[in-house]
mmCIF file with all atom_site columns, C-alpha atoms in Angstrom:
data_model
loop_
_atom_site.group_PDB
_atom_site.id
_atom_site.type_symbol
_atom_site.label_atom_id
_atom_site.label_alt_id
_atom_site.label_comp_id
_atom_site.label_asym_id
_atom_site.label_entity_id
_atom_site.label_seq_id
_atom_site.pdbx_PDB_ins_code
_atom_site.Cartn_x
_atom_site.Cartn_y
_atom_site.Cartn_z
_atom_site.occupancy
_atom_site.B_iso_or_equiv
_atom_site.pdbx_formal_charge
_atom_site.auth_seq_id
_atom_site.auth_comp_id
_atom_site.auth_asym_id
_atom_site.auth_atom_id
_atom_site.pdbx_PDB_model_num
ATOM 1   C CA . THR A 1 1   ? -101.344 104.554 -52.811 1.00 0.00 ? 25  THR A CA 1
ATOM 2   C CA . ARG A 1 2   ? -98.147  102.475 -52.035 1.00 0.00 ? 26  ARG A CA 1
ATOM 3   C CA . ARG A 1 3   ? -96.491  105.452 -50.171 1.00 0.00 ? 27  ARG A CA 1
ATOM 4   C CA . ARG A 1 4   ? -99.585  106.462 -48.364 1.00 0.00 ? 28  ARG A CA 1
ATOM 5   C CA . LYS A 1 5   ? -100.076 102.830 -47.219 1.00 0.00 ? 29  LYS A CA 1
ATOM 6   C CA . GLY A 1 6   ? -103.555 102.719 -48.965 1.00 0.00 ? 30  GLY A CA 1
ATOM 7   C CA . LEU A 1 7   ? -106.237 100.302 -49.389 1.00 0.00 ? 31  LEU A CA 1
ATOM 8   C CA . ILE A 1 8   ? -107.975 99.400  -52.833 1.00 0.00 ? 32  ILE A CA 1
ATOM 9   C CA . ALA A 1 9   ? -111.693 97.718  -52.554 1.00 0.00 ? 33  ALA A CA 1
ATOM 10  C CA . TYR A 1 10  ? -113.338 97.032  -55.537 1.00 0.00 ? 34  TYR A CA 1
ATOM 11  C CA . THR A 1 11  ? -116.836 95.779  -56.723 1.00 0.00 ? 35  THR A CA 1
ATOM 12  C CA . LEU A 1 12  ? -116.511 94.669  -60.520 1.00 0.00 ? 36  LEU A CA 1
ATOM 13  C CA . VAL A 1 13  ? -118.661 91.946  -61.959 1.00 0.00 ? 37  VAL A CA 1
ATOM 14  C CA . SER A 1 14  ? -115.977 91.126  -64.438 1.00 0.00 ? 38  SER A CA 1
ATOM 15  C CA . SER A 1 15  ? -113.612 88.484  -63.691 1.00 0.00 ? 39  SER A CA 1
ATOM 16  C CA . THR A 1 16  ? -111.362 89.650  -66.174 1.00 0.00 ? 40  THR A CA 1
ATOM 17  C CA . LEU A 1 17  ? -111.159 93.233  -64.685 1.00 0.00 ? 41  LEU A CA 1
ATOM 18  C CA . ARG A 1 18  ? -111.197 91.908  -60.995 1.00 0.00 ? 42  ARG A CA 1
ATOM 19  C CA . GLY A 1 19  ? -108.198 89.562  -62.153 1.00 0.00 ? 43  GLY A CA 1
ATOM 20  C CA . GLU A 1 20  ? -106.405 92.806  -63.552 1.00 0.00 ? 44  GLU A CA 1
ATOM 21  C CA . VAL A 1 21  ? -106.875 94.670  -60.522 1.00 0.00 ? 45  VAL A CA 1
ATOM 22  C CA . ALA A 1 22  ? -105.518 92.206  -58.232 1.00 0.00 ? 46  ALA A CA 1
ATOM 23  C CA . SER A 1 23  ? -102.487 91.746  -60.588 1.00 0.00 ? 47  SER A CA 1
ATOM 24  C CA . ARG A 1 24  ? -101.572 95.188  -60.346 1.00 0.00 ? 48  ARG A CA 1
ATOM 25  C CA . ALA A 1 25  ? -101.935 95.881  -57.005 1.00 0.00 ? 49  ALA A CA 1
ATOM 26  C CA . ASN A 1 26  ? -100.031 93.023  -56.060 1.00 0.00 ? 50  ASN A CA 1
ATOM 27  C CA . GLU A 1 27  ? -97.231  94.147  -58.633 1.00 0.00 ? 51  GLU A CA 1
ATOM 28  C CA . ALA A 1 28  ? -97.359  97.767  -56.603 1.00 0.00 ? 52  ALA A CA 1
ATOM 29  C CA . GLY A 1 29  ? -97.408  96.172  -53.295 1.00 0.00 ? 53  GLY A CA 1
ATOM 30  C CA . VAL A 1 30  ? -100.632 97.355  -52.534 1.00 0.00 ? 54  VAL A CA 1
ATOM 31  C CA . GLU A 1 31  ? -103.274 95.726  -50.270 1.00 0.00 ? 55  GLU A CA 1
ATOM 32  C CA . SER A 1 32  ? -106.482 95.203  -52.177 1.00 0.00 ? 56  SER A CA 1
ATOM 33  C CA . VAL A 1 33  ? -110.061 93.839  -51.408 1.00 0.00 ? 57  VAL A CA 1
ATOM 34  C CA . ASP A 1 34  ? -112.387 92.316  -53.971 1.00 0.00 ? 58  ASP A CA 1
ATOM 35  C CA . LEU A 1 35  ? -115.899 92.903  -52.164 1.00 0.00 ? 59  LEU A CA 1
ATOM 36  C CA . ILE A 1 36  ? -118.231 91.396  -54.835 1.00 0.00 ? 60  ILE A CA 1
ATOM 37  C CA . GLY A 1 37  ? -115.791 88.414  -56.347 1.00 0.00 ? 61  GLY A CA 1
ATOM 38  C CA . PRO A 1 38  ? -116.383 85.774  -53.532 1.00 0.00 ? 62  PRO A CA 1
ATOM 39  C CA . LEU A 1 39  ? -120.030 86.270  -53.666 1.00 0.00 ? 63  LEU A CA 1
ATOM 40  C CA . ILE A 1 40  ? -120.508 85.938  -57.231 1.00 0.00 ? 64  ILE A CA 1
ATOM 41  C CA . THR A 1 41  ? -118.221 82.764  -57.201 1.00 0.00 ? 65  THR A CA 1
ATOM 42  C CA . SER A 1 42  ? -120.368 81.337  -54.556 1.00 0.00 ? 66  SER A CA 1
ATOM 43  C CA . LEU A 1 43  ? -123.581 82.220  -56.210 1.00 0.00 ? 67  LEU A CA 1
ATOM 44  C CA . SER A 1 44  ? -122.501 80.792  -59.431 1.00 0.00 ? 68  SER A CA 1
ATOM 45  C CA . SER A 1 45  ? -121.610 77.681  -57.540 1.00 0.00 ? 69  SER A CA 1
ATOM 46  C CA . PHE A 1 46  ? -124.830 77.291  -55.634 1.00 0.00 ? 70  PHE A CA 1
ATOM 47  C CA . LEU A 1 47  ? -127.047 78.290  -58.743 1.00 0.00 ? 71  LEU A CA 1
ATOM 48  C CA . THR A 1 48  ? -125.205 76.190  -60.936 1.00 0.00 ? 72  THR A CA 1
ATOM 49  C CA . ALA A 1 49  ? -125.255 79.299  -63.530 1.00 0.00 ? 73  ALA A CA 1
ATOM 50  C CA . SER A 1 50  ? -122.507 81.410  -65.011 1.00 0.00 ? 74  SER A CA 1
ATOM 51  C CA . PRO A 1 51  ? -122.893 85.226  -64.136 1.00 0.00 ? 75  PRO A CA 1
ATOM 52  C CA . ALA A 1 52  ? -123.766 87.384  -67.049 1.00 0.00 ? 76  ALA A CA 1
ATOM 53  C CA . GLN A 1 53  ? -120.924 89.947  -65.822 1.00 0.00 ? 77  GLN A CA 1
ATOM 54  C CA . ARG A 1 54  ? -122.776 92.970  -67.058 1.00 0.00 ? 78  ARG A CA 1
ATOM 55  C CA . PRO A 1 55  ? -122.811 95.963  -64.784 1.00 0.00 ? 79  PRO A CA 1
ATOM 56  C CA . GLY A 1 56  ? -125.758 97.816  -63.915 1.00 0.00 ? 80  GLY A CA 1
ATOM 57  C CA . ILE A 1 57  ? -128.563 95.118  -65.637 1.00 0.00 ? 81  ILE A CA 1
ATOM 58  C CA . PHE A 1 58  ? -130.792 95.631  -62.628 1.00 0.00 ? 82  PHE A CA 1
ATOM 59  C CA . THR A 1 59  ? -130.794 99.494  -62.727 1.00 0.00 ? 83  THR A CA 1
ATOM 60  C CA . GLN A 1 60  ? -131.071 100.349 -66.254 1.00 0.00 ? 84  GLN A CA 1
ATOM 61  C CA . PRO A 1 61  ? -133.901 103.325 -66.613 1.00 0.00 ? 85  PRO A CA 1
ATOM 62  C CA . GLY A 1 62  ? -136.901 102.423 -68.738 1.00 0.00 ? 86  GLY A CA 1
ATOM 63  C CA . GLY A 1 63  ? -139.132 104.491 -70.515 1.00 0.00 ? 87  GLY A CA 1
ATOM 64  C CA . GLU A 1 64  ? -141.496 104.923 -67.157 1.00 0.00 ? 88  GLU A CA 1
ATOM 65  C CA . HIS A 1 65  ? -138.189 106.155 -65.625 1.00 0.00 ? 89  HIS A CA 1
ATOM 66  C CA . TYR A 1 66  ? -137.839 109.133 -67.899 1.00 0.00 ? 90  TYR A CA 1
ATOM 67  C CA . GLU A 1 67  ? -141.648 110.036 -67.904 1.00 0.00 ? 91  GLU A CA 1
ATOM 68  C CA . ARG A 1 68  ? -141.286 110.234 -64.180 1.00 0.00 ? 92  ARG A CA 1
ATOM 69  C CA . LEU A 1 69  ? -138.647 112.570 -64.244 1.00 0.00 ? 93  LEU A CA 1
ATOM 70  C CA . GLU A 1 70  ? -140.252 114.639 -66.856 1.00 0.00 ? 94  GLU A CA 1
ATOM 71  C CA . ALA A 1 71  ? -143.282 114.760 -64.887 1.00 0.00 ? 95  ALA A CA 1
ATOM 72  C CA . VAL A 1 72  ? -141.002 115.764 -61.466 1.00 0.00 ? 96  VAL A CA 1
ATOM 73  C CA . SER A 1 73  ? -139.497 118.753 -63.833 1.00 0.00 ? 97  SER A CA 1
ATOM 74  C CA . PHE A 1 74  ? -142.541 119.891 -64.917 1.00 0.00 ? 98  PHE A CA 1
ATOM 75  C CA . THR A 1 75  ? -143.918 119.730 -61.391 1.00 0.00 ? 99  THR A CA 1
ATOM 76  C CA . VAL A 1 76  ? -141.002 121.877 -60.216 1.00 0.00 ? 100 VAL A CA 1
ATOM 77  C CA . ARG A 1 77  ? -141.256 124.360 -62.917 1.00 0.00 ? 101 ARG A CA 1
ATOM 78  C CA . HIS A 1 78  ? -145.098 125.201 -62.372 1.00 0.00 ? 102 HIS A CA 1
ATOM 79  C CA . ASP A 1 79  ? -144.740 125.391 -58.553 1.00 0.00 ? 103 ASP A CA 1
ATOM 80  C CA . ASP A 1 80  ? -146.546 128.169 -56.483 1.00 0.00 ? 104 ASP A CA 1
ATOM 81  C CA . GLY A 1 81  ? -148.298 129.493 -59.645 1.00 0.00 ? 105 GLY A CA 1
ATOM 82  C CA . LEU A 1 82  ? -145.352 129.631 -62.022 1.00 0.00 ? 106 LEU A CA 1
ATOM 83  C CA . ALA A 1 83  ? -145.714 129.462 -66.030 1.00 0.00 ? 107 ALA A CA 1
ATOM 84  C CA . ILE A 1 84  ? -149.675 129.667 -64.951 1.00 0.00 ? 108 ILE A CA 1
ATOM 85  C CA . ASP A 1 85  ? -150.063 130.008 -69.108 1.00 0.00 ? 109 ASP A CA 1
ATOM 86  C CA . GLU A 1 86  ? -149.050 126.531 -69.162 1.00 0.00 ? 110 GLU A CA 1
ATOM 87  C CA . VAL A 1 87  ? -151.391 125.118 -66.445 1.00 0.00 ? 111 VAL A CA 1
ATOM 88  C CA . ALA A 1 88  ? -153.509 123.244 -69.194 1.00 0.00 ? 112 ALA A CA 1
ATOM 89  C CA . LEU A 1 89  ? -150.668 120.704 -69.744 1.00 0.00 ? 113 LEU A CA 1
ATOM 90  C CA . ALA A 1 90  ? -150.820 119.632 -66.152 1.00 0.00 ? 114 ALA A CA 1
ATOM 91  C CA . ASP A 1 91  ? -152.594 116.330 -65.363 1.00 0.00 ? 115 ASP A CA 1
ATOM 92  C CA . ILE A 1 92  ? -153.686 117.966 -62.070 1.00 0.00 ? 116 ILE A CA 1
ATOM 93  C CA . VAL A 1 93  ? -153.799 121.527 -60.672 1.00 0.00 ? 117 VAL A CA 1
ATOM 94  C CA . ILE A 1 94  ? -153.799 121.631 -56.732 1.00 0.00 ? 118 ILE A CA 1
ATOM 95  C CA . THR A 1 95  ? -154.783 124.854 -55.190 1.00 0.00 ? 119 THR A CA 1
ATOM 96  C CA . GLY A 1 96  ? -155.323 126.356 -51.815 1.00 0.00 ? 120 GLY A CA 1
ATOM 97  C CA . PRO A 1 97  ? -154.410 128.427 -49.232 1.00 0.00 ? 121 PRO A CA 1
ATOM 98  C CA . SER A 1 98  ? -150.663 128.890 -47.928 1.00 0.00 ? 122 SER A CA 1
ATOM 99  C CA . ARG A 1 99  ? -149.249 126.466 -45.919 1.00 0.00 ? 123 ARG A CA 1
ATOM 100 C CA . THR A 1 100 ? -151.330 123.591 -46.516 1.00 0.00 ? 124 THR A CA 1
ATOM 101 C CA . ALA A 1 101 ? -148.391 121.178 -48.278 1.00 0.00 ? 125 ALA A CA 1
ATOM 102 C CA . LYS A 1 102 ? -149.293 121.771 -51.944 1.00 0.00 ? 126 LYS A CA 1
ATOM 103 C CA . THR A 1 103 ? -145.859 121.582 -52.987 1.00 0.00 ? 127 THR A CA 1
ATOM 104 C CA . PRO A 1 104 ? -144.838 118.323 -51.144 1.00 0.00 ? 128 PRO A CA 1
ATOM 105 C CA . ILE A 1 105 ? -148.328 116.830 -52.335 1.00 0.00 ? 129 ILE A CA 1
ATOM 106 C CA . SER A 1 106 ? -147.382 117.862 -55.921 1.00 0.00 ? 130 SER A CA 1
ATOM 107 C CA . VAL A 1 107 ? -143.972 116.481 -56.087 1.00 0.00 ? 131 VAL A CA 1
ATOM 108 C CA . TYR A 1 108 ? -144.993 113.147 -54.573 1.00 0.00 ? 132 TYR A CA 1
ATOM 109 C CA . LEU A 1 109 ? -147.775 112.581 -57.238 1.00 0.00 ? 133 LEU A CA 1
ATOM 110 C CA . ALA A 1 110 ? -145.343 113.438 -59.773 1.00 0.00 ? 134 ALA A CA 1
ATOM 111 C CA . HIS A 1 111 ? -142.602 111.266 -58.245 1.00 0.00 ? 135 HIS A CA 1
ATOM 112 C CA . THR A 1 112 ? -144.593 108.206 -57.333 1.00 0.00 ? 136 THR A CA 1
ATOM 113 C CA . ARG A 1 113 ? -147.363 108.345 -59.867 1.00 0.00 ? 137 ARG A CA 1
ATOM 114 C CA . GLY A 1 114 ? -145.906 110.199 -62.905 1.00 0.00 ? 138 GLY A CA 1
ATOM 115 C CA . LEU A 1 115 ? -148.410 112.930 -62.819 1.00 0.00 ? 139 LEU A CA 1
ATOM 116 C CA . ARG A 1 116 ? -147.463 116.180 -64.122 1.00 0.00 ? 140 ARG A CA 1
ATOM 117 C CA . VAL A 1 117 ? -148.860 118.480 -61.293 1.00 0.00 ? 141 VAL A CA 1
ATOM 118 C CA . ALA A 1 118 ? -149.253 122.363 -61.032 1.00 0.00 ? 142 ALA A CA 1
ATOM 119 C CA . ASN A 1 119 ? -150.295 124.103 -57.805 1.00 0.00 ? 143 ASN A CA 1
ATOM 120 C CA . VAL A 1 120 ? -151.479 127.478 -57.372 1.00 0.00 ? 144 VAL A CA 1
ATOM 121 C CA . PRO A 1 121 ? -151.937 129.446 -54.435 1.00 0.00 ? 145 PRO A CA 1
ATOM 122 C CA . LEU A 1 122 ? -155.112 131.185 -53.102 1.00 0.00 ? 146 LEU A CA 1
ATOM 123 C CA . ALA A 1 123 ? -155.344 134.261 -50.809 1.00 0.00 ? 147 ALA A CA 1
ATOM 124 C CA . VAL A 1 124 ? -158.062 136.634 -49.506 1.00 0.00 ? 148 VAL A CA 1
ATOM 125 C CA . GLY A 1 125 ? -158.999 139.398 -52.179 1.00 0.00 ? 149 GLY A CA 1
ATOM 126 C CA . VAL A 1 126 ? -157.210 137.244 -54.936 1.00 0.00 ? 150 VAL A CA 1
ATOM 127 C CA . ASP A 1 127 ? -159.259 135.423 -57.440 1.00 0.00 ? 151 ASP A CA 1
ATOM 128 C CA . PRO A 1 128 ? -157.652 132.473 -59.078 1.00 0.00 ? 152 PRO A CA 1
ATOM 129 C CA . PRO A 1 129 ? -156.254 132.646 -62.462 1.00 0.00 ? 153 PRO A CA 1
ATOM 130 C CA . GLU A 1 130 ? -159.167 132.371 -65.330 1.00 0.00 ? 154 GLU A CA 1
ATOM 131 C CA . GLU A 1 131 ? -157.163 129.508 -66.808 1.00 0.00 ? 155 GLU A CA 1
ATOM 132 C CA . LEU A 1 132 ? -158.182 127.267 -64.156 1.00 0.00 ? 156 LEU A CA 1
ATOM 133 C CA . ARG A 1 133 ? -162.062 127.731 -64.876 1.00 0.00 ? 157 ARG A CA 1
ATOM 134 C CA . ARG A 1 134 ? -161.414 126.644 -68.363 1.00 0.00 ? 158 ARG A CA 1
ATOM 135 C CA . LEU A 1 135 ? -159.927 123.468 -67.381 1.00 0.00 ? 159 LEU A CA 1
ATOM 136 C CA . PRO A 1 136 ? -161.780 120.106 -67.779 1.00 0.00 ? 160 PRO A CA 1
ATOM 137 C CA . PRO A 1 137 ? -163.651 118.566 -64.681 1.00 0.00 ? 161 PRO A CA 1
ATOM 138 C CA . GLY A 1 138 ? -161.689 116.903 -62.020 1.00 0.00 ? 162 GLY A CA 1
ATOM 139 C CA . ARG A 1 139 ? -158.509 118.762 -63.045 1.00 0.00 ? 163 ARG A CA 1
ATOM 140 C CA . VAL A 1 140 ? -158.454 121.213 -60.372 1.00 0.00 ? 164 VAL A CA 1
ATOM 141 C CA . ILE A 1 141 ? -158.490 120.238 -56.582 1.00 0.00 ? 165 ILE A CA 1
ATOM 142 C CA . GLY A 1 142 ? -158.873 122.500 -53.833 1.00 0.00 ? 166 GLY A CA 1
ATOM 143 C CA . LEU A 1 143 ? -157.291 121.894 -50.512 1.00 0.00 ? 167 LEU A CA 1
ATOM 144 C CA . THR A 1 144 ? -158.744 122.722 -46.972 1.00 0.00 ? 168 THR A CA 1
ATOM 145 C CA . LEU A 1 145 ? -157.164 122.523 -43.298 1.00 0.00 ? 169 LEU A CA 1
ATOM 146 C CA . SER A 1 146 ? -158.688 122.942 -40.028 1.00 0.00 ? 170 SER A CA 1
ATOM 147 C CA . ALA A 1 147 ? -158.492 126.783 -39.147 1.00 0.00 ? 171 ALA A CA 1
ATOM 148 C CA . THR A 1 148 ? -156.559 126.067 -35.814 1.00 0.00 ? 172 THR A CA 1
ATOM 149 C CA . VAL A 1 149 ? -154.086 123.515 -37.277 1.00 0.00 ? 173 VAL A CA 1
ATOM 150 C CA . LEU A 1 150 ? -153.136 125.774 -39.989 1.00 0.00 ? 174 LEU A CA 1
ATOM 151 C CA . ALA A 1 151 ? -152.963 128.914 -37.835 1.00 0.00 ? 175 ALA A CA 1
ATOM 152 C CA . GLU A 1 152 ? -150.441 126.994 -35.468 1.00 0.00 ? 176 GLU A CA 1
ATOM 153 C CA . ILE A 1 153 ? -148.511 125.579 -38.853 1.00 0.00 ? 177 ILE A CA 1
ATOM 154 C CA . ARG A 1 154 ? -148.304 129.391 -39.863 1.00 0.00 ? 178 ARG A CA 1
ATOM 155 C CA . ARG A 1 155 ? -147.300 130.511 -36.346 1.00 0.00 ? 179 ARG A CA 1
ATOM 156 C CA . GLN A 1 156 ? -144.400 128.216 -36.173 1.00 0.00 ? 180 GLN A CA 1
ATOM 157 C CA . ARG A 1 157 ? -143.321 129.064 -39.682 1.00 0.00 ? 181 ARG A CA 1
ATOM 158 C CA . LEU A 1 158 ? -143.019 132.247 -38.358 1.00 0.00 ? 182 LEU A CA 1
ATOM 159 C CA . ARG A 1 159 ? -140.893 131.562 -35.242 1.00 0.00 ? 183 ARG A CA 1
ATOM 160 C CA . ASP A 1 160 ? -138.687 129.248 -37.509 1.00 0.00 ? 184 ASP A CA 1
ATOM 161 C CA . MET A 1 161 ? -138.135 131.856 -39.342 1.00 0.00 ? 185 MET A CA 1
ATOM 162 C CA . GLY A 1 162 ? -137.633 134.480 -36.535 1.00 0.00 ? 186 GLY A CA 1
ATOM 163 C CA . SER A 1 163 ? -140.306 136.474 -37.586 1.00 0.00 ? 187 SER A CA 1
ATOM 164 C CA . PRO A 1 164 ? -142.616 138.578 -35.507 1.00 0.00 ? 188 PRO A CA 1
ATOM 165 C CA . GLU A 1 165 ? -146.374 137.177 -35.659 1.00 0.00 ? 189 GLU A CA 1
ATOM 166 C CA . ILE A 1 166 ? -148.387 138.783 -38.203 1.00 0.00 ? 190 ILE A CA 1
ATOM 167 C CA . GLU A 1 167 ? -152.163 138.607 -39.404 1.00 0.00 ? 191 GLU A CA 1
ATOM 168 C CA . TYR A 1 168 ? -151.230 136.159 -41.880 1.00 0.00 ? 192 TYR A CA 1
ATOM 169 C CA . ALA A 1 169 ? -150.857 133.502 -38.442 1.00 0.00 ? 193 ALA A CA 1
ATOM 170 C CA . GLN A 1 170 ? -153.477 134.857 -36.646 1.00 0.00 ? 194 GLN A CA 1
ATOM 171 C CA . LEU A 1 171 ? -156.939 132.524 -36.199 1.00 0.00 ? 195 LEU A CA 1
ATOM 172 C CA . ALA A 1 172 ? -159.398 135.055 -37.405 1.00 0.00 ? 196 ALA A CA 1
ATOM 173 C CA . PHE A 1 173 ? -157.373 135.772 -40.430 1.00 0.00 ? 197 PHE A CA 1
ATOM 174 C CA . VAL A 1 174 ? -157.199 132.045 -41.080 1.00 0.00 ? 198 VAL A CA 1
ATOM 175 C CA . GLU A 1 175 ? -160.703 131.646 -40.845 1.00 0.00 ? 199 GLU A CA 1
ATOM 176 C CA . LYS A 1 176 ? -161.648 134.463 -43.301 1.00 0.00 ? 200 LYS A CA 1
ATOM 177 C CA . GLU A 1 177 ? -158.992 133.038 -45.735 1.00 0.00 ? 201 GLU A CA 1
ATOM 178 C CA . LEU A 1 178 ? -160.579 129.502 -45.663 1.00 0.00 ? 202 LEU A CA 1
ATOM 179 C CA . ARG A 1 179 ? -164.101 130.713 -46.104 1.00 0.00 ? 203 ARG A CA 1
ATOM 180 C CA . HIS A 1 180 ? -162.816 132.683 -49.173 1.00 0.00 ? 204 HIS A CA 1
ATOM 181 C CA . CYS A 1 181 ? -161.043 129.496 -50.577 1.00 0.00 ? 205 CYS A CA 1
ATOM 182 C CA . HIS A 1 182 ? -164.530 127.381 -50.376 1.00 0.00 ? 206 HIS A CA 1
ATOM 183 C CA . GLU A 1 183 ? -166.583 130.113 -52.003 1.00 0.00 ? 207 GLU A CA 1
ATOM 184 C CA . VAL A 1 184 ? -164.060 129.917 -54.856 1.00 0.00 ? 208 VAL A CA 1
ATOM 185 C CA . TYR A 1 185 ? -164.167 125.938 -54.765 1.00 0.00 ? 209 TYR A CA 1
ATOM 186 C CA . ARG A 1 186 ? -168.164 126.353 -55.062 1.00 0.00 ? 210 ARG A CA 1
ATOM 187 C CA . ARG A 1 187 ? -168.050 128.574 -58.078 1.00 0.00 ? 211 ARG A CA 1
ATOM 188 C CA . PRO A 1 188 ? -169.334 126.768 -61.369 1.00 0.00 ? 212 PRO A CA 1
ATOM 189 C CA . PRO A 1 189 ? -167.879 124.448 -62.223 1.00 0.00 ? 213 PRO A CA 1
ATOM 190 C CA . PRO A 1 190 ? -167.202 123.756 -58.483 1.00 0.00 ? 214 PRO A CA 1
ATOM 191 C CA . TRP A 1 191 ? -163.517 122.079 -57.786 1.00 0.00 ? 215 TRP A CA 1
ATOM 192 C CA . PRO A 1 192 ? -163.390 118.817 -55.637 1.00 0.00 ? 216 PRO A CA 1
ATOM 193 C CA . ILE A 1 193 ? -161.975 119.216 -52.013 1.00 0.00 ? 217 ILE A CA 1
ATOM 194 C CA . VAL A 1 194 ? -159.616 117.355 -49.728 1.00 0.00 ? 218 VAL A CA 1
ATOM 195 C CA . ASP A 1 195 ? -159.201 118.199 -46.083 1.00 0.00 ? 219 ASP A CA 1
ATOM 196 C CA . VAL A 1 196 ? -155.611 117.550 -45.231 1.00 0.00 ? 220 VAL A CA 1
ATOM 197 C CA . THR A 1 197 ? -155.976 117.940 -41.632 1.00 0.00 ? 221 THR A CA 1
ATOM 198 C CA . SER A 1 198 ? -154.320 115.000 -39.966 1.00 0.00 ? 222 SER A CA 1
ATOM 199 C CA . LYS A 1 199 ? -153.605 112.942 -43.163 1.00 0.00 ? 223 LYS A CA 1
ATOM 200 C CA . SER A 1 200 ? -150.310 111.878 -44.717 1.00 0.00 ? 224 SER A CA 1
ATOM 201 C CA . ILE A 1 201 ? -148.878 112.699 -47.934 1.00 0.00 ? 225 ILE A CA 1
ATOM 202 C CA . GLU A 1 202 ? -150.026 109.156 -49.213 1.00 0.00 ? 226 GLU A CA 1
ATOM 203 C CA . GLU A 1 203 ? -153.502 109.290 -47.979 1.00 0.00 ? 227 GLU A CA 1
ATOM 204 C CA . ILE A 1 204 ? -153.989 112.971 -49.391 1.00 0.00 ? 228 ILE A CA 1
ATOM 205 C CA . ALA A 1 205 ? -152.304 111.738 -52.928 1.00 0.00 ? 229 ALA A CA 1
ATOM 206 C CA . GLY A 1 206 ? -154.783 108.590 -53.054 1.00 0.00 ? 230 GLY A CA 1
ATOM 207 C CA . GLU A 1 207 ? -157.678 110.728 -52.244 1.00 0.00 ? 231 GLU A CA 1
ATOM 208 C CA . ILE A 1 208 ? -156.827 113.308 -54.990 1.00 0.00 ? 232 ILE A CA 1
ATOM 209 C CA . CYS A 1 209 ? -156.378 110.612 -57.560 1.00 0.00 ? 233 CYS A CA 1
ATOM 210 C CA . SER A 1 210 ? -159.807 109.238 -56.813 1.00 0.00 ? 234 SER A CA 1
ATOM 211 C CA . LEU A 1 211 ? -161.590 112.365 -56.828 1.00 0.00 ? 235 LEU A CA 1
ATOM 212 C CA . THR A 1 212 ? -160.374 113.476 -60.109 1.00 0.00 ? 236 THR A CA 1
ATOM 213 C CA . THR A 1 213 ? -161.015 110.122 -61.673 1.00 0.00 ? 237 THR A CA 1
ATOM 214 C CA . ALA A 1 214 ? -164.594 110.282 -60.326 1.00 0.00 ? 238 ALA A CA 1
ATOM 215 C CA . ALA A 1 215 ? -165.085 113.520 -61.485 1.00 0.00 ? 239 ALA A CA 1
ATOM 216 C CA . ARG A 1 216 ? -164.046 112.905 -64.986 1.00 0.00 ? 240 ARG A CA 1
ATOM 217 C CA . ARG A 1 217 ? -166.081 109.817 -65.119 1.00 0.00 ? 241 ARG A CA 1
ATOM 218 C CA . ALA A 1 218 ? -169.108 111.685 -63.726 1.00 0.00 ? 242 ALA A CA 1
ATOM 219 C CA . ALA A 1 219 ? -168.533 114.329 -66.428 1.00 0.00 ? 243 ALA A CA 1
ATOM 220 C CA . GLY A 1 220 ? -168.585 111.582 -69.144 1.00 0.00 ? 244 GLY A CA 1
ATOM 221 C CA . GLY A 1 221 ? -164.944 110.906 -69.441 1.00 0.00 ? 245 GLY A CA 1
ATOM 222 C CA . GLU A 1 222 ? -163.556 107.437 -68.602 1.00 0.00 ? 246 GLU A CA 1
ATOM 223 C CA . GLN A 1 223 ? -159.617 108.280 -69.257 1.00 0.00 ? 247 GLN A CA 1
ATOM 224 C CA . GLU A 1 224 ? -157.754 108.347 -66.102 1.00 0.00 ? 248 GLU A CA 1
ATOM 225 C CA . THR A 1 225 ? -154.824 110.687 -65.908 1.00 0.00 ? 249 THR A CA 1
ATOM 226 C CA . GLY A 1 226 ? -150.997 109.458 -65.861 1.00 0.00 ? 250 GLY A CA 1
ATOM 227 C CA . SER A 1 227 ? -150.304 106.403 -63.946 1.00 0.00 ? 251 SER A CA 1
ATOM 228 C CA . ALA A 1 228 ? -152.888 107.020 -61.187 1.00 0.00 ? 252 ALA A CA 1
#
């Protein structure tokens, strides 16, 4: 460091360690800058209190932190219909056609609310897995979107990928697919529906949590999922 004319900048809450770094740097003829020491000294004088000198005391993770990490991990493992045999372990299952933001909504719910979320795609001619019909009321949420908006989102996706436009992005096909999804949603037991058109992820997540809670209460269960 001395040969390269380097500089040591450090943030140490321990006064002993700060003094040691400064002393060693001076002995070696290396310039050093204590970034946090003067601030700690000023705060101690202003507050007439001695610093705890323990690093990380405001950032130590607790039980809730690890629960949310597990929720995110579960959600990633159960994205796009994966591990469908474990879907009963999910707090919420989101289903709907392609490009209705199922994945970002799922991750947001896991990260901010600590909910284990699975998402399952729907498509024309493909019935949802039977496992979903066996779940308690309010566990499954169906997503819908304006057909014109969804068609444009799919066209843009294809343009971004450099792919030619296919039936998947054509308005007539999108309308047919949405009709199929709504028919699936209405089958007994019916699933609550959230229209995601022109809504933020935060708004959609709040609506999903409200619907799942209301559906479970209507079915006679007062218990709410996760930390929602």
